[in-house]
CSV table of C-alpha atoms and ligand atoms in Angstrom, one decimal:
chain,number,residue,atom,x,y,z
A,1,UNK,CA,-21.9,-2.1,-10.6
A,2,UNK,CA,-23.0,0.8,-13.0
A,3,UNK,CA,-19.7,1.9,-15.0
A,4,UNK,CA,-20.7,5.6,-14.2
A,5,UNK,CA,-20.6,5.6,-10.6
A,6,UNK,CA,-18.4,7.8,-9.1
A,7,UNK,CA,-15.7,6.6,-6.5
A,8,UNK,CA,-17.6,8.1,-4.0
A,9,UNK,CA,-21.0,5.7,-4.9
A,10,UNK,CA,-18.2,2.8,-5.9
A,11,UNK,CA,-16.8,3.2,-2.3
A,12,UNK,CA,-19.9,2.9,0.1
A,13,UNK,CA,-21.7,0.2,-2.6
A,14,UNK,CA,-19.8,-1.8,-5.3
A,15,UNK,CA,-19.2,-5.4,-4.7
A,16,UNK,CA,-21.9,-5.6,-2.3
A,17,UNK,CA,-23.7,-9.3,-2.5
A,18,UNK,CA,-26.7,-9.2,-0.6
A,19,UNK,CA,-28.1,-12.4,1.1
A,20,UNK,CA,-31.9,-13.8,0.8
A,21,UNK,CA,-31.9,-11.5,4.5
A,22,UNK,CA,-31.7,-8.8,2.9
A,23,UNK,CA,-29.2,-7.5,5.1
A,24,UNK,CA,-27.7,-3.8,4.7
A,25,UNK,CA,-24.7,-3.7,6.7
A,26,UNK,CA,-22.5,-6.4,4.8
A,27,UNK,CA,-23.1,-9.8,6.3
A,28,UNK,CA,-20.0,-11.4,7.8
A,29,UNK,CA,-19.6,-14.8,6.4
A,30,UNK,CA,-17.1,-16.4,8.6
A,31,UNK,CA,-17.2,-20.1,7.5
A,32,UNK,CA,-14.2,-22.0,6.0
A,33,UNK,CA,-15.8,-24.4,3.3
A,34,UNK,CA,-19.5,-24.2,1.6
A,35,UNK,CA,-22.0,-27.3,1.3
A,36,UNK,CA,-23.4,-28.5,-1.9
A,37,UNK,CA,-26.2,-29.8,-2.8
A,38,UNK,CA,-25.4,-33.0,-4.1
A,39,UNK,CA,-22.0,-35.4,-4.9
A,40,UNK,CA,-22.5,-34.4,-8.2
A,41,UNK,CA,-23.0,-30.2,-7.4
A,42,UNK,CA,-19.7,-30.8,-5.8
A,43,UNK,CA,-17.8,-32.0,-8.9
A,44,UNK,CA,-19.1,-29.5,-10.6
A,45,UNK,CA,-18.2,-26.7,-8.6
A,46,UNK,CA,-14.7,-28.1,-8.2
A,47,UNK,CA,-14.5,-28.2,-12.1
A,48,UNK,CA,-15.2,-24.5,-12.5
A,49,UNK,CA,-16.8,-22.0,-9.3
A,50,UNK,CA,-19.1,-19.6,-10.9
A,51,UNK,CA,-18.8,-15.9,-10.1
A,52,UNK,CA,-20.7,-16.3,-6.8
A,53,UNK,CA,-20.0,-19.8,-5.8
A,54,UNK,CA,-17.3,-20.8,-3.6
A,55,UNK,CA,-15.5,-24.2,-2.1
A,56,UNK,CA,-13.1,-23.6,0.6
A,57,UNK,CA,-12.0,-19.4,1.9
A,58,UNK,CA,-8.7,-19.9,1.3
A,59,UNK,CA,-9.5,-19.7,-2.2
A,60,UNK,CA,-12.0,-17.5,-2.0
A,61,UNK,CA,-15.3,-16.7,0.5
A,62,UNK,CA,-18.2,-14.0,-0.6
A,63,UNK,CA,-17.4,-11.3,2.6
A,64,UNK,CA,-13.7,-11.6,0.8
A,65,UNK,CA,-14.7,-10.8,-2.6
A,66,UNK,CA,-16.9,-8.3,-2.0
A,67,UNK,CA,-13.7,-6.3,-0.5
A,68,UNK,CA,-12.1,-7.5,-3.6
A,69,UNK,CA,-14.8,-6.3,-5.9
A,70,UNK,CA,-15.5,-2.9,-3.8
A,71,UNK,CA,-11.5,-2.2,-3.9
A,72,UNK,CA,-11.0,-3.3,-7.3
A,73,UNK,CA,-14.0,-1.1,-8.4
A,74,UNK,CA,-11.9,2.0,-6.9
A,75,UNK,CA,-8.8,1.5,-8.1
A,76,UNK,CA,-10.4,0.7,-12.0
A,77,UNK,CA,-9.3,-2.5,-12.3
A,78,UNK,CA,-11.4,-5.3,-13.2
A,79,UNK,CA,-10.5,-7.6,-10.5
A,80,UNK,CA,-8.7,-8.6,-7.3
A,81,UNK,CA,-7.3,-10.7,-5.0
A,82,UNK,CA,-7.6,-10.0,-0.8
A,83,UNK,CA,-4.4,-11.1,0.7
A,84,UNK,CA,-3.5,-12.0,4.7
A,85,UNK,CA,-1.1,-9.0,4.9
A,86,UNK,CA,0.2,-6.2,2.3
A,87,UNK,CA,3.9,-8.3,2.1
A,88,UNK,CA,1.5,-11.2,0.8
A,89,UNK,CA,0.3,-9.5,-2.0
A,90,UNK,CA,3.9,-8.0,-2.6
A,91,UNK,CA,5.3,-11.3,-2.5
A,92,UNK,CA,2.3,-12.9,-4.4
A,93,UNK,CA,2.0,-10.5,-7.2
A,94,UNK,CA,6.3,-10.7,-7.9
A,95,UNK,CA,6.2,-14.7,-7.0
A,96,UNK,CA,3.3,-15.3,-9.4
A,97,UNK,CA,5.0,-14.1,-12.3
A,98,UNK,CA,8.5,-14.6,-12.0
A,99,UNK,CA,10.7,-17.9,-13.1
A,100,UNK,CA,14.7,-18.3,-12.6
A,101,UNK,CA,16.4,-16.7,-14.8
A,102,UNK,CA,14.0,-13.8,-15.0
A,103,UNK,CA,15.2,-10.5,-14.5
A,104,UNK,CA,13.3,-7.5,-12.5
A,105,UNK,CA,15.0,-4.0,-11.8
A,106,UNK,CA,13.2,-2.4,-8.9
A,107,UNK,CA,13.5,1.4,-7.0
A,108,UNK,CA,15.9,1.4,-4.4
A,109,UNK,CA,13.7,3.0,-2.0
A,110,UNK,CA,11.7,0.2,-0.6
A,111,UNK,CA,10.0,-0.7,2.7
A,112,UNK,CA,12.2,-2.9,4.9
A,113,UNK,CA,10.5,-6.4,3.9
A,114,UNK,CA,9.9,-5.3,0.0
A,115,UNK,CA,13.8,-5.0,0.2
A,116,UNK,CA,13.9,-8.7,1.7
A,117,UNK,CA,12.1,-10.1,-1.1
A,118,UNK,CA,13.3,-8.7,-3.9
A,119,UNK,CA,17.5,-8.8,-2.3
A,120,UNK,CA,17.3,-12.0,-0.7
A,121,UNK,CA,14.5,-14.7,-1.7
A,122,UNK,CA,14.3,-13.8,-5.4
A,123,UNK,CA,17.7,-14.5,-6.0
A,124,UNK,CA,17.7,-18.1,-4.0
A,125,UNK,CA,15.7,-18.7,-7.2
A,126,UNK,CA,17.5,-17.5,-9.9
A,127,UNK,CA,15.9,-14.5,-10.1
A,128,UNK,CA,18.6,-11.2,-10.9
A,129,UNK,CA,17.4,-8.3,-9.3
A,130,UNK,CA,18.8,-4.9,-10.6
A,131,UNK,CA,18.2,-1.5,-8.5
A,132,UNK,CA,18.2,1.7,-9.3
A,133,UNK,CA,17.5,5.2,-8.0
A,134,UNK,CA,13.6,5.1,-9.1
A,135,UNK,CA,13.6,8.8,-9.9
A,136,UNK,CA,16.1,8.9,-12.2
A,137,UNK,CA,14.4,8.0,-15.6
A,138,UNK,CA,17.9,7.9,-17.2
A,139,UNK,CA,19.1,4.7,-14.9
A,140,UNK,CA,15.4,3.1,-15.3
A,141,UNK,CA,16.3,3.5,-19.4
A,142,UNK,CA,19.8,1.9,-18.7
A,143,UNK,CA,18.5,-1.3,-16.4
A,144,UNK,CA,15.0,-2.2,-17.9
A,145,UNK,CA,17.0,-4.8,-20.7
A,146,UNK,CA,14.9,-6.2,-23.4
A,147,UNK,CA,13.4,-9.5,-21.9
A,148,UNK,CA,13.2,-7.6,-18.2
A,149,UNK,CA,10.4,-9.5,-16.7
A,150,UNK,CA,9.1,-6.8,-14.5
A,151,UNK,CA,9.8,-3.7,-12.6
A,152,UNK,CA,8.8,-3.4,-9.1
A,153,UNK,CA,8.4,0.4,-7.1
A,154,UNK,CA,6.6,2.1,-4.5
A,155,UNK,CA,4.6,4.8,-6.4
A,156,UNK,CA,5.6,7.4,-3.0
A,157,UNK,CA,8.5,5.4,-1.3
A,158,UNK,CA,8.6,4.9,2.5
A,159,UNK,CA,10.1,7.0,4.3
A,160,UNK,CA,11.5,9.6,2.1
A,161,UNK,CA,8.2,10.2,-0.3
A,162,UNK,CA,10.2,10.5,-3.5
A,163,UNK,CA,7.2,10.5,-5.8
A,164,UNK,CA,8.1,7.9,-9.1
A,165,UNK,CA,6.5,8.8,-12.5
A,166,UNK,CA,5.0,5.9,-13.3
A,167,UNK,CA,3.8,7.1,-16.8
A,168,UNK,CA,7.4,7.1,-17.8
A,169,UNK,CA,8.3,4.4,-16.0
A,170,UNK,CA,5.6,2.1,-17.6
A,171,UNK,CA,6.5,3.6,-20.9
A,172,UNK,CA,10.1,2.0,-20.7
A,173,UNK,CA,8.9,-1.3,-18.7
A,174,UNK,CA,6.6,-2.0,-21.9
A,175,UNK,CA,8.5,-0.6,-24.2
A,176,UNK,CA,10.5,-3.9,-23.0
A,177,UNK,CA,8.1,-6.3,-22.4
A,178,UNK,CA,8.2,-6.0,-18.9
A,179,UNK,CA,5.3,-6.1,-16.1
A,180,UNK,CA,4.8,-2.8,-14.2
A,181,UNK,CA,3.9,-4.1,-10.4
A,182,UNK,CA,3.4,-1.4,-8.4
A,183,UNK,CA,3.6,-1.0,-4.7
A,184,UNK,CA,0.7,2.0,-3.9
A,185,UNK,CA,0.2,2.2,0.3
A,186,UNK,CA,1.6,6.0,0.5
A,187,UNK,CA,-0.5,7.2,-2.7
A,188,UNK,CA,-3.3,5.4,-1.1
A,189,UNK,CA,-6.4,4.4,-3.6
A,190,UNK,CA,-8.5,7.9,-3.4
A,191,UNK,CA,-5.5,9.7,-5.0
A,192,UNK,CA,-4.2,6.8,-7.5
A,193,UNK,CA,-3.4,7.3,-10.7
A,194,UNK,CA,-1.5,3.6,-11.2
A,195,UNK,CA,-3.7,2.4,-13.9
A,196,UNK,CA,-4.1,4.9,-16.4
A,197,UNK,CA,-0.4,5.8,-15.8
A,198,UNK,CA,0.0,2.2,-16.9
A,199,UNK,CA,0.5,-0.2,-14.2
A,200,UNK,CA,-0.3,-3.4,-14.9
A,201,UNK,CA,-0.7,-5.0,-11.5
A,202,UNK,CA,-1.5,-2.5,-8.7
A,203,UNK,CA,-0.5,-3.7,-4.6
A,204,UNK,CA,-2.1,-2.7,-1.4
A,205,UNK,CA,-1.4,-2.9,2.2
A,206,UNK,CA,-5.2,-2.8,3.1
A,207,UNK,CA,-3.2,-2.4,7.2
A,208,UNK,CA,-2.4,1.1,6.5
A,209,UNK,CA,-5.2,3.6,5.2
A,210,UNK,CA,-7.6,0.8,4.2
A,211,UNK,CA,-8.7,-0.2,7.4
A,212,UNK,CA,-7.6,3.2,8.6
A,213,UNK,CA,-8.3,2.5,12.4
A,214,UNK,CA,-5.2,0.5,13.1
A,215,UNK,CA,-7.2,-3.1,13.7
A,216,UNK,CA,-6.6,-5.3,11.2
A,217,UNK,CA,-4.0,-6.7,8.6
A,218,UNK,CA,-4.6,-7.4,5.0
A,219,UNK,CA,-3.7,-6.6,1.8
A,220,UNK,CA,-4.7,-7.1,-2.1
A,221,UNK,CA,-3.4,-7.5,-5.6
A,222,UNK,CA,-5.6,-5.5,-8.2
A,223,UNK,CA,-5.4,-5.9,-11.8
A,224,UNK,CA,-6.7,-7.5,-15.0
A,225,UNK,CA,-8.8,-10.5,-14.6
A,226,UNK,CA,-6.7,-12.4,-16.6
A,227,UNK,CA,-3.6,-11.9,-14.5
A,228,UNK,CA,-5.8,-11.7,-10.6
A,229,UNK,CA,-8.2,-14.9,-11.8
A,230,UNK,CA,-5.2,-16.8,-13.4
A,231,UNK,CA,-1.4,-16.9,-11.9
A,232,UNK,CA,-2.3,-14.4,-9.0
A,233,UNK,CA,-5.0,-16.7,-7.7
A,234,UNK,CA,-3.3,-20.2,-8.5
A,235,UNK,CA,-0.5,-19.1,-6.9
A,236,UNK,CA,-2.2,-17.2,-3.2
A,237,UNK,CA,-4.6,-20.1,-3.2
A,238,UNK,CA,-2.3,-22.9,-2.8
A,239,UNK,CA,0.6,-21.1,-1.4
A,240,UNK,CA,-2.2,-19.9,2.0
A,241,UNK,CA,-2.0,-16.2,1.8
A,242,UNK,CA,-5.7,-16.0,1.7
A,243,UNK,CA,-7.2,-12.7,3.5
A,244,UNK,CA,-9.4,-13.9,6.6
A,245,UNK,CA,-13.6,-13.0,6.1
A,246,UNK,CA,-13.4,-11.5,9.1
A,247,UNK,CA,-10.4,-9.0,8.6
A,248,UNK,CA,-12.3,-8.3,4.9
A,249,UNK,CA,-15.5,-7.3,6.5
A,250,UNK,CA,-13.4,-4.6,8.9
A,251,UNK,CA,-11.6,-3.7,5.2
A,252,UNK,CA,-15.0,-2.9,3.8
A,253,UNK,CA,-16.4,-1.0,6.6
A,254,UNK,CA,-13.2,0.9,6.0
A,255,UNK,CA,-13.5,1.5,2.0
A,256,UNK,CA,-16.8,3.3,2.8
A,257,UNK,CA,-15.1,5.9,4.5
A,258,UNK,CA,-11.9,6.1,2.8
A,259,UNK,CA,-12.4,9.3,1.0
A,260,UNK,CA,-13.6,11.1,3.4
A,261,UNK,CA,-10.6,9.9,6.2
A,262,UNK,CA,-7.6,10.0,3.4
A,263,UNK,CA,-8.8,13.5,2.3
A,264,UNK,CA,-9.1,15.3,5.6
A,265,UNK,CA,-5.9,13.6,6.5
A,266,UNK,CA,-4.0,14.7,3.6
A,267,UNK,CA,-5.6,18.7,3.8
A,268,UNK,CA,-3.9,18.7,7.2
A,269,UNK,CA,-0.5,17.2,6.6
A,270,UNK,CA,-0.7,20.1,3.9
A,271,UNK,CA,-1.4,22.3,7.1
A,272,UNK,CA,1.2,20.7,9.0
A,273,UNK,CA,3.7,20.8,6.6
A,274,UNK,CA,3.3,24.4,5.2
A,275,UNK,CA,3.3,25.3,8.8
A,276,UNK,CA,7.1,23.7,9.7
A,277,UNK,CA,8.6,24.2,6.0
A,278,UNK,CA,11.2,27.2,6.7
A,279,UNK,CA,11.7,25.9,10.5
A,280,UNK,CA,15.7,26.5,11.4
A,281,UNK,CA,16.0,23.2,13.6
A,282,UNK,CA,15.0,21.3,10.4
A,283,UNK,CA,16.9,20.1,7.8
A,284,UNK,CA,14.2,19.7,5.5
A,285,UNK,CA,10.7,19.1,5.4
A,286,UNK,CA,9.0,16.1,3.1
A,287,UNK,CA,5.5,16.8,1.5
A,288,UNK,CA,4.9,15.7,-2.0
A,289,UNK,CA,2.3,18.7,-1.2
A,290,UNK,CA,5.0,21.5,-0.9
A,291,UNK,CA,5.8,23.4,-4.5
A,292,UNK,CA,10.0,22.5,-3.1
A,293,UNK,CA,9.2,18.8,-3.3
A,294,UNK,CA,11.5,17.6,-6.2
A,295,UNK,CA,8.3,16.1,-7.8
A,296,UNK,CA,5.8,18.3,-6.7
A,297,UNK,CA,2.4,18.0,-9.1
A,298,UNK,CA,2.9,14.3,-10.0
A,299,UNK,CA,0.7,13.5,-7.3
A,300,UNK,CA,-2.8,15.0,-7.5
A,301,UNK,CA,-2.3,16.1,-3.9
A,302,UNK,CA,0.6,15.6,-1.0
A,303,UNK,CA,-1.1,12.5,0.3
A,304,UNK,CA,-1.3,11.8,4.5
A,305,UNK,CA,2.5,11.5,5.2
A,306,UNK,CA,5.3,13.9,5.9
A,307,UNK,CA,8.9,13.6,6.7
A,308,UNK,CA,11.1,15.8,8.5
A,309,UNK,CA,14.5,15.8,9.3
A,310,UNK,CA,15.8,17.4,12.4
A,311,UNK,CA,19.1,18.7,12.0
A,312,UNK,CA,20.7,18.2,15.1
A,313,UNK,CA,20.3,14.8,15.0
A,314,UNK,CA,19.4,12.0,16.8
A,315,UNK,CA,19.2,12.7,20.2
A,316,UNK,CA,17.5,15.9,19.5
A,317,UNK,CA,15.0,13.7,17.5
A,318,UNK,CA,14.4,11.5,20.0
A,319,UNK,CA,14.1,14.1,22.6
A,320,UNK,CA,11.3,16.1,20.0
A,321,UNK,CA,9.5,12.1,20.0
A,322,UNK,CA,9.3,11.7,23.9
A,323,UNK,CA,7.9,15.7,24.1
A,324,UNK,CA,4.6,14.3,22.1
A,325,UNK,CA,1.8,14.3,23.4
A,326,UNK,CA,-0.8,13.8,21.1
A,327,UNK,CA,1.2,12.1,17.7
A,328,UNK,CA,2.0,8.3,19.2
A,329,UNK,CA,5.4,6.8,18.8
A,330,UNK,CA,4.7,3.6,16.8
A,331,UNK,CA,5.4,2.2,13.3
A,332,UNK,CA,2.1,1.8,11.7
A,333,UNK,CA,0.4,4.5,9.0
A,334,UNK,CA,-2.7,5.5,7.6
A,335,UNK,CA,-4.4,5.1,11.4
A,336,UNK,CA,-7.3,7.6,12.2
A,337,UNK,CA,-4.4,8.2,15.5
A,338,UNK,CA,-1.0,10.4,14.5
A,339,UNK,CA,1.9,8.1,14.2
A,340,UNK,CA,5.4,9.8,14.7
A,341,UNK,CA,8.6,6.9,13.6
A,342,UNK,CA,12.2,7.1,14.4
A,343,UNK,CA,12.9,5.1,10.9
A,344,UNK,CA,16.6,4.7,11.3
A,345,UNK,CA,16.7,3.0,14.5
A,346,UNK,CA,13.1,0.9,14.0
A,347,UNK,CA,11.6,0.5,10.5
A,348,UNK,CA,14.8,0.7,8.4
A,349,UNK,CA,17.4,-0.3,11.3
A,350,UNK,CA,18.4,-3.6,9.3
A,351,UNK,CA,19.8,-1.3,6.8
A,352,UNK,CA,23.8,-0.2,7.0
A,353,UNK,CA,24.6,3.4,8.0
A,354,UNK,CA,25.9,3.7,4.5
A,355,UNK,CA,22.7,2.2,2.4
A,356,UNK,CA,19.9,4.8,5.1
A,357,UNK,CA,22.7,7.5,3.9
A,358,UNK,CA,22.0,7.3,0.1
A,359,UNK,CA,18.6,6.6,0.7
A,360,UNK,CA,18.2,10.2,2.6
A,361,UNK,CA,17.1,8.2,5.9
A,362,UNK,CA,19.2,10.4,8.6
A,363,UNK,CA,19.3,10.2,12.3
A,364,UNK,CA,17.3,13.2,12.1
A,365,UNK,CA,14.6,12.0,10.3
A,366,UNK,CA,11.1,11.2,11.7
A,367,UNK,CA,8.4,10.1,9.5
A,368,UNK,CA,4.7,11.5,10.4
A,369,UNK,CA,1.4,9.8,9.7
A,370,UNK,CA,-1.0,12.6,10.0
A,371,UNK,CA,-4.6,11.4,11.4
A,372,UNK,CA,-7.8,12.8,11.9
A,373,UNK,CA,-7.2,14.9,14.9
A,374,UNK,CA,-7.9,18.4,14.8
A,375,UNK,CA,-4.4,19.7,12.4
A,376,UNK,CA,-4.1,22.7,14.5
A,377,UNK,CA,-3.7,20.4,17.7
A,378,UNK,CA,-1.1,18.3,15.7
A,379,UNK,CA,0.9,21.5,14.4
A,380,UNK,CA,0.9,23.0,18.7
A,381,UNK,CA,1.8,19.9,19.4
A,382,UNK,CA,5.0,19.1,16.9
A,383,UNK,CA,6.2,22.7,17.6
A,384,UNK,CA,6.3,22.5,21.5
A,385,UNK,CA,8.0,19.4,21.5
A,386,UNK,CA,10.3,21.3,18.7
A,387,UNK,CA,11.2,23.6,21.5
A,388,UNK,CA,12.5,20.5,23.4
A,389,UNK,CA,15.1,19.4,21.2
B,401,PLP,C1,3.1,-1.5,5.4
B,401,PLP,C2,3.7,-1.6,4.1
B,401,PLP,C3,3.8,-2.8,3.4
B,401,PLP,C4,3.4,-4.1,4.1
B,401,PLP,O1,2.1,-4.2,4.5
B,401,PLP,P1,1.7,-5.2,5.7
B,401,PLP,O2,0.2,-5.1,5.7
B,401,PLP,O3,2.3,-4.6,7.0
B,401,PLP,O4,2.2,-6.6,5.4
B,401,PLP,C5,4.2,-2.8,2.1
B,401,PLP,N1,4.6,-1.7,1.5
B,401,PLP,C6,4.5,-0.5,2.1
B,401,PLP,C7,4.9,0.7,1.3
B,401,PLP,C8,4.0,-0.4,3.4
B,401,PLP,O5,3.9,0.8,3.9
C-alpha cells in the first residue's frame, strides 16, 4: 500500500491480495487448512508462515487478512487481528496482556458485556480492576498507580456518548507504564483519532458500522505489529476467536463504503439532533455534535448516534417506541436501517437501578442509531410518535 493514500483510496484498495485469476471483487477463500507442496514445505511453514502463507484459518486465512490489512490501513496502525465478534477482540486484547496480580482501571461507562469482563472474569484471575468516572481526568490521575498494567475505555461510551479525551488519558496511562486499550465502535474508524491521541491497541466491533448492513458479526484488534503478530495472535489463535473468511469478505465489502455510509449517517443525526434539542417533553438531548455536549469538539464530528431522554418517563418512552414507524425497535447500531433501544429495560437491564442512575441511563432514555434513510423522514417520524407520549 502506498503510505500516501488517502483513507478514501486505503478504504476501497489496501490489503487487497489478488489471485493468479485476477479477480477484482475480492475472492472469498472459504477453506479451513492450506496444502503444501511437500512434507518438508510443511515443516517449514509451521516453523515460521511468511506474510502471505497460511496453515489452518483459525490462525489466519488470506480473505481474513486482507480485512485485517484494509482495516488496519484505516485506522494507521501497522497491523491486525480479525476476531469472531467485537467481545472477542475486547476480551482478546485485555486477556492477552494481563497476568494476576495486574492491575487495570477502566471508565465506568461500559457496554453490558465489557462490564462482565473487566467486573467478573478478570478478577477470578487475580486481576484488580479499578473504575472510575472516565471523564474526570482528576480520578484517572488518582487510579492509574505506577505499575497499572493498562486502562481500558470506550473512546464515546454506550449509551450516554460521554466523549473521553484520550490524549490526556494516554498521557497519564504512560506516564505509568500502562497500556492504553481502547474500545472505538461509537467513534467508528472514519472519525478516529485513537492513535495519534495515543492508544496503543485500538478495538472494533466490525457488527456495528463495519458491516453496516446488519448481517454479520466480527470484530478486530488493531495495533503495533509487535503487540497484534505476538501476544494478540498467540493468544486468539489457540484460545478460537478466529473471524470466519466468510463474515471478513462481507467486512470488506463494507470498509469500501464506510465513509461514505458513516458520514451521511452522522450529517443527519446532526439534523436530527439540532432539530429535537430545545423539545419540552425531553429531558435532554445527547449529540457529541451539539455545542451543549459537555465535550463538544473532542470528536471531529458528532458521530451516528444520539440519545434522548424523555422526561416523563418510561411508559411515555415506550409509548414514543411503539408510535415508530420507520426507526426499528432493536438493539443493534451502525445498520444502514434506524435502530431506536429502550436501554434500561434491554441492553443495560442487568444493571441495578442505582448503577443505570449514576451512569445517566433513565427510564426515559432511548438510544438512536441514525441510518441512511432520508433524515427529514427520520425527524417526521421521531416527532409524531413524540406527540404520542
Ligand atoms: C456492540 C459492541 C461491542 C460488542 O460487539 P459484538 O460484535 O456484539 O460482540 C463492544 N463494545 C461496544 C461499544 C459495542 O457497541
Amino acid at each position: 500500500m502506498s503510505e500516501n493514500w488517502k483513507s478514501r483510496t486505503r478504504m476501497v484498495h489496501a490489503g487487497t491480495r489478488r489471485s493468479g485469476y485476477g479477480e477484482m471483487s475480492e475472492a472469498l477463500f472459504l477453506t479451513q487448512g492450506f496444502a503444501y507442496e511437500s512434507a518438508e514445505a510443511a515443516e517449514a511453514r509451521f516453523v515460521e508462515a511468511g506474510e502471505d502463507e497460511f496453515v489452518y484459518a483459525r490462525y489466519g486465512n488470506p480473505t481474513v487478512a486482507m480485512f485485517e490489512d484494509r482495516l488496519a490501513a484505516l485506522e494507521g496502525t501497522e497491523a491486525g487481528f480479525a476476531t469472531a465478534s467485537g467481545m472477542a477482540a475486547v476480551n482478546g486484547a485485555l486477556m492477552a496482556f494481563l497476568k494476576a496480580g495486574d492491575r487495570v482501571v477502566a471508565a465506568r461507562a461500559l457496554f453490558g458485556s465489557c462490564l462482565y469482563i473487566l467486573e467478573d472474569v478478570l478478577p477470578r484471575f487475580g486481576v484488580e480492576v479499578v473504575f472510575v468516572d472516565g471523564t474526570d481526568l482528576s480520578q484517572w490521575e488518582r487510579a492509574v498507580t505506577a505499575g497499572t498494567r493498562a486502562v481500558f475505555y470506550e473512546t464515546v461510551s454506550n449509551p450516554t456518548l460521554e466523549v473521553i479525551d484520550t490524549a490526556a488519558v494516554a498521557r497519564i496511562a504512560h506516564a505509568a507504564g500502562a497500556l492504553v486499550i481502547v474500545d472505538n465502535v461509537f467513534a467508528t474508524p472514519v472519525y478516529s483519532q485513537a492513535v495519534a491521541q495515543g492508544a496503543d491497541l485500538v478495538v472494533y466491533s466490525a457488527t456495528k458500522h463495519i458491516d453496516g448492513q446488519g448481517r454479520c458479526l466480527g470484530g478486530a484488534i488493531l495495533g503495533p505489529r509487535e503487540a497484534i503478530r505476538g501476544p494478540v495472535e498467540t493468544y486468539m489463535k489457540h484460545t478460537g476467536g478466529a473471524m470466519s473468511p466468510f463474515n471478513a469478505w462481507v467486512m470488506l465489502k463494507g470498509l469500501e463504503t464506510i465513509d461514505l455510509r458513516v458520514r451521511a449517517q452522522a450529517a443527519s443525526a446532526q439534523a436530527i439532533s439540532e432539530g429535537l434539542d430545545g423539545d419540552a417533553r425531553l429531558a435532554r438531548v445527547i449529540y457529541p455534535g451539539l455545542p451543549a455536549h459537555p465535550q463538544h469538539g473532542l470528536m471531529p464530528e458528532g458521530g451516528t448516534m444520539v440519545a434522548i431522554d424523555v422526561a416523563a418517563g418510561k411508559d411515555a418512552a415506550f409509548r414514543l417506541l411503539d408510535a415508530l414507524r420507520i426507526w426499528t425497535i432493536s438493539n443493534n447500531l451502525g445498520d444502514a436501517k434506524s435502530i431506536a433501544t429502550h436501554p434500561a429495560t434491554t441492553t443495560h437491564q442487568r444493571l441495578t437501578p442505582e448503577r443505570r442512575a449514576a451512569l445517566g441511563i433513565t427510564d426515559g432514555l432511548i438510544r438512536l442509531s441514525v441510518g441512511l434513510e432520508d433524515s427529514g423522514d427520520l425527524l417526521d417520524d421521531l416527532t409524531r410518535a413524540l406527540e404520542m407520549i
